[in-house]
Every structure is written in structure tokens, then in C-alpha cells.
Amino acid sequence: MKQKLIVIGNGMAGMRTVEELLKLEPDLYDVTVFGSEPHPNYNRIMLSPVLAGDKQVDDIILNTLDWYKDNGITLHSGEEIVDIDRLGQKIRSRDGSELSYDRLLIATGSRPFIIPVPGADKRGVIGFRDIEDVGTMLDYAANHEHAVVIGGGLLGLEAANGLRTQGMDVTVVHLLDSLMERQLDKPASTLLKATLEARGLKFLMQAQTSEILGEDRVTGVRFADGSEIPADLVVMAVGIRPNITLAKDAGIHCERGIVVNDTMQTFDPKIYAVGECVQHRGDCYGLVAPLFEQAKVAANHLAQMGIGRYQGSVTSTKLKVTGVDLFSAGEFNEGDGDETLVLQDPSQGVYKKLVIRDDKIKGAVLYGDTLDGTWYFTLMREGTDISAFRSTILFGQHDVGDAGHGDASASVMALPPNAEICGCNGVCKGEIVDAIGKKGLFTLEEVRAHTKASSSCGSCTGLVEAILAGTVGEGYDQAPSKKGMCGCTEHSHDDVIAAIQKGELKTQQAVREALDWKNPDGCAACRPALNYYLLANWPGEYQDDAQSRFINERAHGNIQRDGTYSVVPRMFGGLCTANDLRAIADVSDKYQVPEMKVTGGQRIDLFGVKKEDLPAVWKDLSDAGFVSGHAYGKALRTVKTCAGKNWCRFGTQDSTGLGVKLEQMTWGSWMPHKFKLAVSGCPRNCAEATIKDFGVVCVDSGYELHVGGNGGIKVRVTDLLCKVETEEQVLEYCAAFIQLYREQAHYLERTAPWVERVGLNHIKQQVLDDADNRKALYERFRYSQTFAQVDPWKARADGEAAHEFTPLKIA
Amino acid sequence: MTDWIEIAALDDIPRLGARVIRTDTMDVAVFRTRDDRVFALRDACPHKGGPLSQGIVHGTTVTCPLHNWKIDLASGEALGPDEGCANVFATRVDGGRVYLALKAGEAAA
Ligand code: SRM
Ligand SMILES: Cc1cc2nc3c(=O)[nH]c(=O)nc-3n(C[C@H](O)[C@H](O)[C@H](O)COP(=O)(O)OP(=O)(O)OC[C@H]3O[C@@H](n4cnc5c(N)ncnc54)[C@H](O)[C@@H]3O)c2cc1C
Ligand code: SF4
Ligand code: FES
């Protein structure tokens, strides 16, 4: 028989837990949900836009009544639970009916705090919490004039803005001298106040409410200094209190909230709690991102998987008032010994401040230009050392070289619905906004799954994130602090790499078992990654798994849109002889290759080869001395060179010869992503070495080594690693850099994002400062190359994996 | 009436992999799972015709190599948010040999 799970609270955290649970174990429980509000689950965050008239209640429903029905969930909406009998394992609702449970989930949210001044119980005094409150506000706005909002925090300002938009005369009353003091420093708060005043809001600062005036209905507010203002409606938005009455009465340990452990269990292990009602490691949260993380963990334990732990969250905030850009995270008021970086441009209404401690971001406040909020937030959470780009950090990610589409995303919400956002999958803005609204999407992953936007090349990720943020407000999970590698596991790439190294795991099966993979075979995302990690860490022992490779790497050619393949033989350093070209020409004739082209990587591509012909094509090429160019692989690609000292009148060193040596050392190695090199003979840089993963620019006195560049989707110019004097040093530093990347980067992370994630200083420490470490990295690379420099084409021409290339015949 | 056509030995198909069968009118992809079950689909993804035989097989699903749609091997249905269906052919494994049912007029014609 199924176990019985009862959920008290039909809100955002409770229902997210149920959704997560359904994904893991749809059949484990009979689920019954009680909610005191007479609605299905809705997106509470969006009450502000509903109040401002930008949305209707119907637009913000997250789970429709049909959803409950389709998933076999019994919903009792409008039914409040008044008692939990822990010994008898049952609950009782207001109408007296009882129901027993095996597991109970408390998700009762919180209540607005109503200041206990005389008159606070009069008609017309409300909080801002649910659909009913919004309905009341809209009624008043239609029939009355004066509104007073007590509380100049996030919620108060959103309420005030909404009421003003509905035509009321609104005064915001705040106890302190600065708005949103928990999120903003003084200068940002001053800017915000000026913007809101320009929109017609009035402010009474440092004003202490002493009494609500009126008979049974509100007519005004009186302050401690004796002054009074008229009011038909008073909205109290001075804070929330976790809703713990029910739990407390049942003898469950509560402090400010219901105390839970890292698995979201209360003192009674049969009873879980999530959401605003809980207190975890001393903290209560009032934003949805952490609640969704809690929901995941609770679901994981309810599903009896037992691997998730909630370890607290770092949060950031934005204000959902159209036209006001504001972002805040972390410790934005500097403490002793902290440094601050500030950029102020009053004429543009822009203010940015970062608080730095030990070269790491501890907090940020952005006003007027919040484009880089997500970036700073990521740097902050990951504890990235920012010293390398500190001088330009305030200008944004754009300026650090990751010149993406920063500028576009600022105005993305202003784009028309038919503006194409994802060029790869042809997804327009309107489709994304629709999907977010209709399907209740909160995360980038969900938008990817449902619309395919940003699921391919990823260059539009910033835009999609901006749309998410603009559509669901801060409800969207920017990047969970720790992200599972794929749907098969909660473990991040770093966890998996560490487990492989420390636990000496040497097969995919061992990794999946040790880390509790959900799917025994893994999936198309994690299998190639595991295959790579194992190969990189145990080069002499791990047996490559062909079935875990993307088809290009399995068939050693690029699959084309018509199912044929392209063939790119390696030309070391771009050099070739007449015989080489003749051999390629002969292959082209013999196999009737439809098209040949000189590639951007200085070699020749044969397009449209039939899969069955591949082994024979390779045999002919291999007889002429060619090996695979790995143009298809997450592997060493090309080494681009220029003419250099031998010919060019400006050349300072033999760039062509050095390029050939580099390619001879590195060809055949598998990488987290593709890896390109170039060597230019002088700073004119004809080989474009400063947009390669590893680039060498020759100068009179030696060689400049540059790392972490790429062309492609987001051009990133390299960072200068160092200068060395000899070719031997170039080879050693190059191999050491590659090996560090091979061992530490995440699968499918190219050097450019990797360098930005770990910071150039980390790379300098490992490769420059510590000579022993550099030598050790170099040796490990050379060792792994003894297994990697086997030409896969020759092997297949000789019969390896023949089944891959021959169709079956009907007997 | 179903005509069972013998196509291969089970071991000709790699575990978690596939082989292609050329018929006069189309290619058919024959998949083998970890636990040696065999499924056959028309070798054309419901999205844009990608060769499913070239995808990565996991559980009873294949991920198309062109744009990563996930196709259920048993039903041919696209999984998750994608919508579409690839033609399914019945298969049978008997004494280590794999048999495929091509309905008359469907493929062999
Ligand atoms: C053949 C070639 C175009 C050409 O005719 O010149 C080419 C062709 C492809 N490129 Fe490229 N790229 C080629 C040079 C480049 C260059 C130029 C270069 O290397 O100097 C770049 C920009 C430089 C860079 O990578 O930093 C380039 C940036 C990309 C990107 C974007 C990478 C990025 O990090 O943003 C992709 C997409 C990817 O890898 O995911 C890509 C992916 C592809 C793929 C493999 C798409 C695919 O997955 O099927 C194309 C295969 C075509 C085919 O069917 O054969 N190609 N590609 C070039 C092969 C070079 C070679 O000899 O191996
Ligand atoms: C106007 C507004 C704007 C907001 N904006 C943002 C934002 O931009 N970003 C952000 O991250 N967060 C925002 N929040 C906060 C966010 O909405 C909450 O953090 C989130 O909804 C809390 O989820 P929860 O499940 O803990 O509580 P709730 O969503 O409040 O759900 C609790 C539910 O339990 C029910 N309940 C309580 N007691 C009982 C009982 N005894 N029996 C049965 N049912 C019961 C309640 O009726 C309620 O429906 C905003 C909140 C408001 C009100
Ligand atoms: S730019 Fe590269 S990936 Fe794009 S179509 Fe050309 S070859 Fe293909
Ligand atoms: S053709 Fe299969 S996913 Fe596009």
C-alpha cells in the first residue's frame, strides 16, 4: 500500500516540493494537500505585477486544478489545518475532519507583521501577502483616494508603486532615514527615492506610526510627533513572521521559525518543513530561490534517496518596479579592513558599488545599470579572486573580455514579442515569455527544456536569463549555488572530479554507483563527461567507452546535416607539400567528394563523405602520411602559424617551426572542450594567437605566452600568462597549462570561461610560481600522450570498430 | 500478417549502441540496451530527420545526434517537452538472433 503524505500549505515551497517529488518517485505516496487560500497554487511573487495591472490573477496560477487531478493529488483548498496530533499521526482541519499521515510536510509560509498600534484592527488596514489582499487594494483604488503604505522595504515599495499606478495618492511611511536599508546603501537608496518621487510617490521618512485613526473604518494615520495624514487604506509592509503557530502547538521545536536540519526534517523525523516558515542554521528566508533549494532536498528525502543536503543559501534581490533597475547582494556595507569600488554617474542615474575583502567580492549594490548583477553574484558565490581584472570590474563583464551581448540584455524586455532570441532554435521572445507564464518556469534549465532557447550554443543565455528575471522577478534561480551535472545526479562537476581522483574510481559504473546516479546508464549529457574525466585522470588504465561518445568522436568525422561526414586531415602547423596536396586530391577524385574547402584552421576539409567510405578514405590518407585532424573532437584541434622568421621580413622567431613542434607534442590529446593553438612570428600577430586557448607571440627577446582566448560565439581575448626565452620553455609551459585545464575544467567548458571562473591568478600560481608543480603537470601530460597519440583513422582503416561503418544487410 | 526477417546476431549490435539496416525505401535503426533488449525505429528523427542510429543510447532512450531530442525506443515518441514520433518496428530476439518485422508495403516494397 502507498504511504500517505500530507502537505499543509498550498504555496510556493510546498508545491515545489511535491513537483520535485513527482519527478523522483511519482508512485511512492498518496499525496493530500491542504491550503487555507481558496485557490490552486499560484506565483505569489507576481502579486506585485497583478496589483500594478501588468498581469491578471489567471496569469499567475502555477498548478491548475487539472494538474492536481492528473497527478493524483487530492487538494483541499480553502481548508485550514488547526491541529497536528503527532502521537496519533493525524491532522485535523477547521471543519473537524481528520486524516492520518505517514509523512507530513509543513509549508505554512509566513504572515505579514501588523504593528500593534491602537486602531490596527480597523477596516482598511491590511498586509500585502495574498490574492485577497490584492483584491482589497484594487477595490479601494477604484473607490478611494488616499493610501498609506507603512514600510519602505521591497514589499512596501512594490505595494506603493502598484497603488500609485492604480491612481491612488500614496504616501510611504518609513521608520528609518533610508529606503530598503536591508538591501541598499545610502547613495543607492537616495537615488531610488528620487526616482520614485518623480513618479508621484510621497515619502515620510523617520516617521513613527503611533495610531490608526477612524471609527470602524480607517480615516487617517497619526505619528509620534503628533502630526496626522488622511488615509482610506493602510498597507502594513513592515516585515513578515514565519507562520509557526500550528507547529508550535504540536510541540515541534520552534525558535523564530520551525527548526529544521540539513535534510529539512523537524524535531519529529516524520515531519518535514520547507519555505518561509522554517529556520535553518539560524536563518529564515523570504525569497523563493532558497525555498526552491529546500524543496529539492526535502523531495529527495521524501523519495528516500537520502543524498541531498541543504546547506543554506546566499541570496540577492531586485525590485520589481518597472523602469527601476536595482540589484543588491551580500554585505553591501563595508566593514573594517574592507575595500570598496564605486562608480557613480549621476547624470545617467547610475551607481555601482562592490565591497571587496581579500580580493573577493563580498557584496554589491547596483542602481540604474544592473546588467552585471548576475556576474558579480556568481563571482561572489564562487569566491573568485578578482585581482586580475579589478581595475575594470566595475565596467562589467563586457569589459573583461567576455564581450557578449551585455548591452542587448538591458533592453531585452523592451523587445517586441517576435524578436528572435535563440538563433540556433529559432525561438522568439514571445514564445519564451509565454512558456514561462503558462508552464510556470523558474529556471534557465526549465526554459531550455520547454522552449529549447539557449539549449544549443548558449550564446543567448544572458538574454534568456534577462527575460526570466523580467518575467518572473527574482523568483528565478539564477544559478543554484551547487548545480548537479545533469538530471542524473545532484553532484556537481567538481564533486565528480574529486570523487574520481580521491576515490580512485576507474569505471563509469563505479562513479555512478559511488555517487548514487539516478539512471543506471546515465544520459547523453553525463556519459561523455564521465568518459572524459576517467580518461584524463587514469590515462593508462581507463578503457575508453565508444558508446559514451558523441557520434562525431565515435565516427571520427563531423556528422553533416544529411548524415554524411566531413574529413579533415591534420596538417602540422598548416605546412604541406605538393605530395600531401596530391594525395588529398586523389582521395577526392576516388571517392567523389562533393566539396573541398580550406578551413579557418589552415587545412583542408573534404565534405560529404559517406559513412561506409570513411575507413577506405582514411586508409588512403594514412598511406600518404596523414593522421586525423580531430576536427570533430573535444580535443586538440589546430595549431595555426604564420610565415615567421624564415620568410617574413618582420619575423622575429621561427613561428612555423615552433607551431609544428607544439602540434607534434599535443596532437591526439582529449580535452574538456576543443583546444586551439597559434604561434605568430611578431606582434602583428597574423596567426591571431591572442584569441586562442593557448597563443604564442614571438618577440625579439623570446616568446609571450597568452591563454584563455577564443573566437567563436563570444570573442574573448587572451590574458598574458608570462614571457619565456626558449622554445623548450614554450613547450613545457604549454603542456603544463593544458594539463591543468584537462584536470580541473568542467567537461564542455572551454579555456575562456574556465579562466574566468577560476581566475588567472590561480593559473599563475599553478603554472608559473610553482616550478615543481609545472614540471609535474608537464610530465603527467607527456605520460598521458603516450596513450593518446594513436591515430584513430589508421586504427579504423585497419579494422577497428568496423561495425560502426557497415550497415546490416537483410539476410 | 507479420513477416519476421532475420537481420543479425545480437552481438553484431553493440550494447548501448545501434546498427543501421538499409531497405529499399528507408534506413532502419536497430538499438540494443544494456540488458540486451532490442528495439527498431525508422532512422529519422521526428524533428529534422537526424539519423537516430548515431545517437547515444541510455535506458530505453536515444538522444538524437543533431539537436538532442530524446526519443523513446519502445514507442518512438519524443520525450519531455518535445512532440513528435518516429516509426516503430517490432523486433524479436530468438536464440541469439535478431528478427525484425517489416509490414508489407511499409519498407520492403
Ligand atoms: C570547418 C570549419 C569551418 C571552415 O570551413 O573554416 C569549422 C566547422 C565547424 N565548426 Fe568551427 N570550424 C572551423 C573553424 C573555426 C574557427 C576558426 C579557427 O579555429 O581559427 C572558430 C573560431 C575560433 C575559436 O574556436 O575560438 C570556430 C568556432 C566554432 C564554434 C564556436 C566555439 C566557441 O567556443 O564559441 C563552434 C561550436 C562548438 O564548438 O560548440 C564550432 C563548430 C563547428 C562545427 C564542428 C559544427 C558542428 O558541431 O558540426 C563545424 C563542422 C562543420 C563540418 O560539418 O565539417 N566552430 N570554428 C573550420 C575547421 C577548422 C579546422 O581546420 O579544424
Ligand atoms: C507581494 C510579494 C512579492 C514578492 N516578491 C518576491 C520576489 O520578487 N522575489 C522573491 O524571491 N520572493 C518574493 N516574495 C516572497 C515569496 O513569495 C515567498 O518567499 C514565497 O511565496 C514563500 O513560499 P512559502 O511556500 O514558504 O509560503 P507561501 O507561498 O505563503 O505558502 C504558504 C501557504 O500555506 C497556507 N497555509 C498557512 N497556514 C495554513 C494552515 N494552517 N492550513 C492550510 N494552509 C495553510 C497559506 O494560505 C499559503 O497559501 C514576494 C512576496 C510577496 C507577498
Ligand atoms: S560558422 Fe561554423 S558552425 Fe556555423 S555554419 Fe559555418 S561552419 Fe557551421
Ligand atoms: S533532427 Fe533529431 S533532434 Fe533535430
Coordinates of C-alpha atoms in Angstrom, one line a residue, chain A residues 385-698:
Chain A
D385 CA 39.8 36.0 -6.9
I386 CA 39.2 39.2 -8.9
S387 CA 42.6 40.9 -8.6
A388 CA 43.5 40.2 -12.2
F389 CA 40.6 42.3 -13.5
R390 CA 39.9 44.5 -10.5
S391 CA 40.7 47.7 -12.3
T392 CA 38.0 47.2 -14.9
I393 CA 35.5 45.1 -12.9
L394 CA 33.1 48.0 -12.4
F395 CA 32.7 48.4 -16.2
G396 CA 31.2 45.0 -16.3
Q397 CA 31.8 41.6 -17.7
H398 CA 31.7 43.1 -21.1
D399 CA 35.0 44.9 -20.4
V400 CA 36.8 41.9 -19.0
G401 CA 36.8 40.5 -22.5
D402 CA 33.7 38.3 -22.3
A403 CA 32.2 40.7 -24.8
G404 CA 28.8 39.0 -25.3
H405 CA 25.5 40.7 -25.6
G406 CA 25.6 42.6 -22.4
D407 CA 24.1 45.7 -23.9
A408 CA 21.3 43.9 -25.6
S409 CA 20.0 42.3 -22.5
A410 CA 19.5 45.6 -20.7
S411 CA 16.8 46.4 -23.2
V412 CA 15.6 42.9 -23.7
M413 CA 12.3 43.4 -22.0
A414 CA 11.6 46.2 -24.4
L415 CA 12.0 44.0 -27.4
P416 CA 8.8 43.1 -29.4
P417 CA 7.5 39.5 -28.9
N418 CA 8.6 38.4 -32.4
A419 CA 12.3 39.3 -31.7
E420 CA 14.4 36.2 -32.2
I421 CA 16.3 35.4 -29.1
C422 CA 17.7 32.0 -29.8
G423 CA 19.2 31.9 -33.3
C424 CA 20.0 28.2 -33.1
N425 CA 16.5 27.0 -32.4
G426 CA 14.6 29.9 -33.8
V427 CA 12.9 30.9 -30.6
C428 CA 11.3 34.3 -30.2
K429 CA 10.9 36.4 -27.1
G430 CA 7.1 35.9 -27.1
E431 CA 7.4 32.1 -27.0
I432 CA 9.7 32.3 -24.1
V433 CA 7.5 34.7 -22.1
D434 CA 4.5 32.5 -22.9
A435 CA 6.2 29.3 -21.8
I436 CA 7.4 31.0 -18.6
G437 CA 3.9 32.1 -17.8
K438 CA 1.8 29.1 -18.9
K439 CA 4.1 26.4 -17.7
G440 CA 5.3 28.2 -14.6
L441 CA 9.0 28.0 -15.4
F442 CA 11.6 29.4 -12.9
T443 CA 15.0 28.2 -14.0
L444 CA 17.1 28.5 -17.1
E445 CA 17.1 24.7 -17.3
E446 CA 13.3 24.7 -17.4
V447 CA 13.2 27.3 -20.1
R448 CA 15.7 25.3 -22.1
A449 CA 13.7 22.1 -21.7
H450 CA 10.4 23.6 -22.7
T451 CA 11.4 26.1 -25.4
K452 CA 14.9 24.9 -26.4
A453 CA 16.0 28.5 -26.2
S454 CA 19.6 28.7 -25.1
S455 CA 19.9 24.9 -25.2
S456 CA 22.3 24.8 -28.1
C457 CA 25.2 27.2 -28.5
G458 CA 24.2 29.1 -25.3
S459 CA 25.1 32.5 -26.7
C460 CA 21.7 33.8 -25.9
T461 CA 21.8 32.5 -22.3
G462 CA 22.2 36.1 -21.0
L463 CA 19.2 37.2 -22.9
V464 CA 17.1 34.3 -21.7
E465 CA 18.1 35.0 -18.2
A466 CA 17.2 38.6 -18.6
I467 CA 13.7 37.6 -19.9
L468 CA 13.3 35.2 -17.0
A469 CA 14.2 37.8 -14.5
G470 CA 12.0 40.3 -16.2
T471 CA 9.1 37.9 -16.3
V472 CA 9.1 36.1 -13.0
G473 CA 11.0 38.7 -11.0
E474 CA 13.6 37.4 -8.6
G475 CA 11.8 34.2 -8.3
Y476 CA 14.0 32.6 -10.8
D477 CA 17.0 30.6 -9.7
Q478 CA 19.9 32.3 -11.3
A479 CA 22.4 29.6 -10.7
P480 CA 21.8 27.2 -7.8
S481 CA 24.9 27.5 -5.6
K482 CA 25.7 24.0 -6.5
K483 CA 24.5 22.6 -9.7
G484 CA 24.1 18.9 -10.5
M485 CA 26.0 17.8 -13.6
C486 CA 22.8 16.7 -15.3
G487 CA 19.4 15.3 -14.4
C488 CA 21.0 12.0 -13.3
T489 CA 22.8 13.4 -10.3
E490 CA 22.8 16.1 -7.7
H491 CA 26.6 16.1 -7.7
S492 CA 28.4 18.9 -9.5
H493 CA 31.2 18.5 -11.9
D494 CA 33.7 19.4 -9.2
D495 CA 32.2 16.8 -6.9
V496 CA 32.5 14.2 -9.6
I497 CA 36.1 15.1 -10.5
A498 CA 37.1 15.0 -6.8
A499 CA 35.4 11.6 -6.3
I500 CA 37.2 10.1 -9.3
Q501 CA 40.6 11.4 -8.1
K502 CA 40.2 10.8 -4.4
G503 CA 38.1 7.7 -4.5
E504 CA 40.3 6.2 -7.3
L505 CA 37.2 5.4 -9.3
K506 CA 38.2 3.9 -12.6
T507 CA 35.0 3.0 -14.4
Q508 CA 31.8 4.8 -15.2
Q509 CA 29.8 2.2 -13.3
A510 CA 31.9 2.8 -10.2
V511 CA 31.3 6.5 -10.4
R512 CA 27.6 6.1 -10.9
E513 CA 27.4 3.7 -8.0
A514 CA 29.6 5.7 -5.7
L515 CA 27.6 8.9 -6.3
D516 CA 24.1 7.4 -6.4
W517 CA 23.3 8.1 -10.0
K518 CA 19.6 8.1 -10.7
N519 CA 19.8 6.4 -14.1
P520 CA 22.0 3.3 -14.3
D521 CA 23.1 4.2 -17.9
G522 CA 23.5 7.9 -17.2
C523 CA 22.4 10.1 -20.1
A524 CA 23.7 11.8 -23.2
A525 CA 25.0 14.7 -21.1
C526 CA 26.9 12.9 -18.3
R527 CA 28.2 9.8 -20.1
P528 CA 30.6 11.8 -22.4
A529 CA 31.7 13.8 -19.4
L530 CA 32.4 10.8 -17.2
N531 CA 34.2 9.1 -20.1
Y532 CA 36.4 12.2 -20.4
Y533 CA 37.1 12.6 -16.7
L534 CA 38.1 9.0 -16.4
L535 CA 40.3 9.1 -19.4
A536 CA 42.0 12.3 -18.3
N537 CA 42.6 11.0 -14.8
W538 CA 43.6 7.4 -15.5
P539 CA 45.2 7.6 -18.9
G540 CA 47.0 4.2 -18.6
E541 CA 44.1 2.3 -17.1
Y542 CA 40.8 3.6 -18.3
Q543 CA 39.3 1.8 -21.3
D544 CA 37.6 4.4 -23.5
D545 CA 33.8 3.8 -24.0
A546 CA 32.8 4.4 -27.6
Q547 CA 29.1 4.3 -26.8
S548 CA 29.6 7.2 -24.4
R549 CA 31.0 9.4 -27.1
F550 CA 29.1 11.8 -29.3
I551 CA 28.8 10.5 -32.8
N552 CA 31.5 12.8 -34.2
E553 CA 34.0 11.3 -31.8
R554 CA 32.8 7.8 -32.3
A555 CA 32.9 8.1 -36.1
H556 CA 36.0 10.4 -36.1
G557 CA 34.4 12.9 -38.5
N558 CA 31.8 15.7 -38.3
I559 CA 28.3 14.5 -38.9
Q560 CA 26.6 16.7 -41.5
R561 CA 23.0 17.7 -41.8
D562 CA 22.4 15.0 -44.4
G563 CA 24.1 12.2 -42.3
T564 CA 27.3 12.2 -44.3
Y565 CA 30.7 13.1 -42.7
S566 CA 33.5 15.5 -43.3
V567 CA 37.1 14.6 -43.2
V568 CA 39.9 16.9 -42.1
P569 CA 43.4 15.5 -42.2
R570 CA 46.0 17.1 -39.8
M571 CA 48.5 19.5 -41.4
F572 CA 51.0 20.2 -38.8
G573 CA 51.3 23.9 -38.3
G574 CA 49.5 24.4 -41.6
L575 CA 52.5 23.3 -43.6
C576 CA 52.1 21.0 -46.5
T577 CA 53.9 19.6 -49.5
A578 CA 52.9 19.1 -53.1
N579 CA 52.7 15.3 -52.4
D580 CA 50.3 16.0 -49.5
L581 CA 48.0 18.0 -51.7
R582 CA 48.2 15.4 -54.5
A583 CA 47.2 12.7 -52.1
I584 CA 44.2 14.7 -50.9
A585 CA 43.3 15.4 -54.5
D586 CA 43.4 11.7 -55.3
V587 CA 41.2 10.8 -52.4
S588 CA 38.8 13.5 -53.5
D589 CA 38.6 12.1 -57.0
K590 CA 38.5 8.4 -56.0
Y591 CA 35.6 8.8 -53.5
Q592 CA 33.8 11.6 -55.5
V593 CA 34.0 14.0 -52.6
P594 CA 31.3 16.6 -53.3
E595 CA 33.3 19.6 -52.0
M596 CA 36.7 20.6 -50.7
K597 CA 37.4 23.7 -48.7
V598 CA 40.3 25.4 -47.0
T599 CA 39.3 25.7 -43.4
G600 CA 39.7 28.6 -40.9
G601 CA 42.2 26.3 -39.2
Q602 CA 44.7 26.2 -42.1
R603 CA 44.0 22.8 -43.5
I604 CA 41.7 21.1 -46.0
D605 CA 38.2 19.8 -45.3
L606 CA 36.6 17.1 -47.5
F607 CA 32.8 17.4 -47.2
G608 CA 30.1 14.9 -47.7
V609 CA 31.9 11.5 -47.4
K610 CA 29.6 8.6 -46.9
K611 CA 29.9 6.8 -43.6
E612 CA 30.7 3.5 -45.3
D613 CA 33.5 5.0 -47.3
L614 CA 35.3 6.5 -44.2
P615 CA 37.7 3.6 -43.5
A616 CA 38.8 3.4 -47.1
V617 CA 39.3 7.2 -47.3
W618 CA 41.3 7.1 -44.1
K619 CA 43.4 4.2 -45.4
D620 CA 44.5 6.2 -48.5
L621 CA 45.2 9.3 -46.4
S622 CA 47.1 7.3 -43.8
D623 CA 49.2 5.6 -46.5
A624 CA 50.1 9.1 -47.7
G625 CA 51.3 10.0 -44.1
F626 CA 48.3 11.9 -42.7
V627 CA 46.7 11.4 -39.3
S628 CA 43.3 12.6 -38.1
G629 CA 42.9 16.3 -37.6
H630 CA 40.4 15.7 -34.8
A631 CA 38.3 18.5 -36.3
Y632 CA 35.4 16.7 -34.7
G633 CA 36.6 16.2 -31.2
K634 CA 36.7 17.8 -27.8
A635 CA 40.4 17.5 -28.4
L636 CA 43.5 19.3 -29.7
R637 CA 42.4 21.0 -32.9
T638 CA 44.7 23.1 -35.0
V639 CA 48.0 24.9 -34.4
K640 CA 47.7 28.0 -36.6
T641 CA 51.0 29.6 -37.6
C642 CA 52.2 32.5 -39.7
A643 CA 55.2 32.7 -42.1
G644 CA 57.7 33.7 -39.4
K645 CA 61.4 34.4 -39.4
N646 CA 62.2 32.1 -42.3
W647 CA 60.3 34.3 -44.8
C648 CA 58.6 37.2 -43.4
R649 CA 60.6 40.5 -43.2
F650 CA 59.2 41.2 -39.7
G651 CA 59.6 37.7 -38.3
T652 CA 61.5 37.5 -35.0
Q653 CA 61.4 33.7 -34.4
D654 CA 60.6 30.6 -36.3
S655 CA 56.9 30.6 -35.6
T656 CA 56.1 27.9 -38.2
G657 CA 58.7 25.5 -36.8
L658 CA 57.6 26.2 -33.3
G659 CA 53.9 25.6 -34.3
V660 CA 54.8 22.2 -35.8
K661 CA 56.7 21.2 -32.6
L662 CA 53.7 22.3 -30.5
E663 CA 51.3 20.3 -32.6
Q664 CA 53.6 17.2 -32.6
M665 CA 53.6 17.4 -28.8
T666 CA 49.9 17.9 -28.3
W667 CA 48.0 16.2 -31.1
G668 CA 45.7 13.4 -30.1
S669 CA 45.0 14.6 -26.6
W670 CA 41.4 14.7 -25.4
M671 CA 40.3 17.8 -23.7
P672 CA 37.2 19.1 -21.8
H673 CA 36.4 21.1 -24.9
K674 CA 38.1 21.8 -28.1
F675 CA 41.6 23.4 -27.8
K676 CA 43.3 25.6 -30.4
L677 CA 46.8 27.0 -30.5
A678 CA 48.6 29.5 -32.6
V679 CA 52.0 31.0 -33.0
S680 CA 52.6 34.4 -34.5
G681 CA 56.1 35.5 -35.6
C682 CA 55.8 39.0 -34.3
P683 CA 53.3 41.3 -32.5
R684 CA 51.5 41.9 -35.9
N685 CA 50.0 38.6 -34.9
C686 CA 48.9 37.2 -38.3
A687 CA 48.1 33.9 -36.7
E688 CA 45.6 35.5 -34.4
A689 CA 47.3 34.0 -31.4
T690 CA 45.5 36.3 -28.9
I691 CA 42.1 34.6 -29.5
K692 CA 43.3 31.1 -29.0
D693 CA 43.2 28.8 -26.0
F694 CA 47.0 29.0 -25.9
G695 CA 48.7 31.5 -28.1
V696 CA 52.4 32.4 -28.6
V697 CA 53.5 35.8 -29.9
C698 CA 57.2 35.8 -30.8

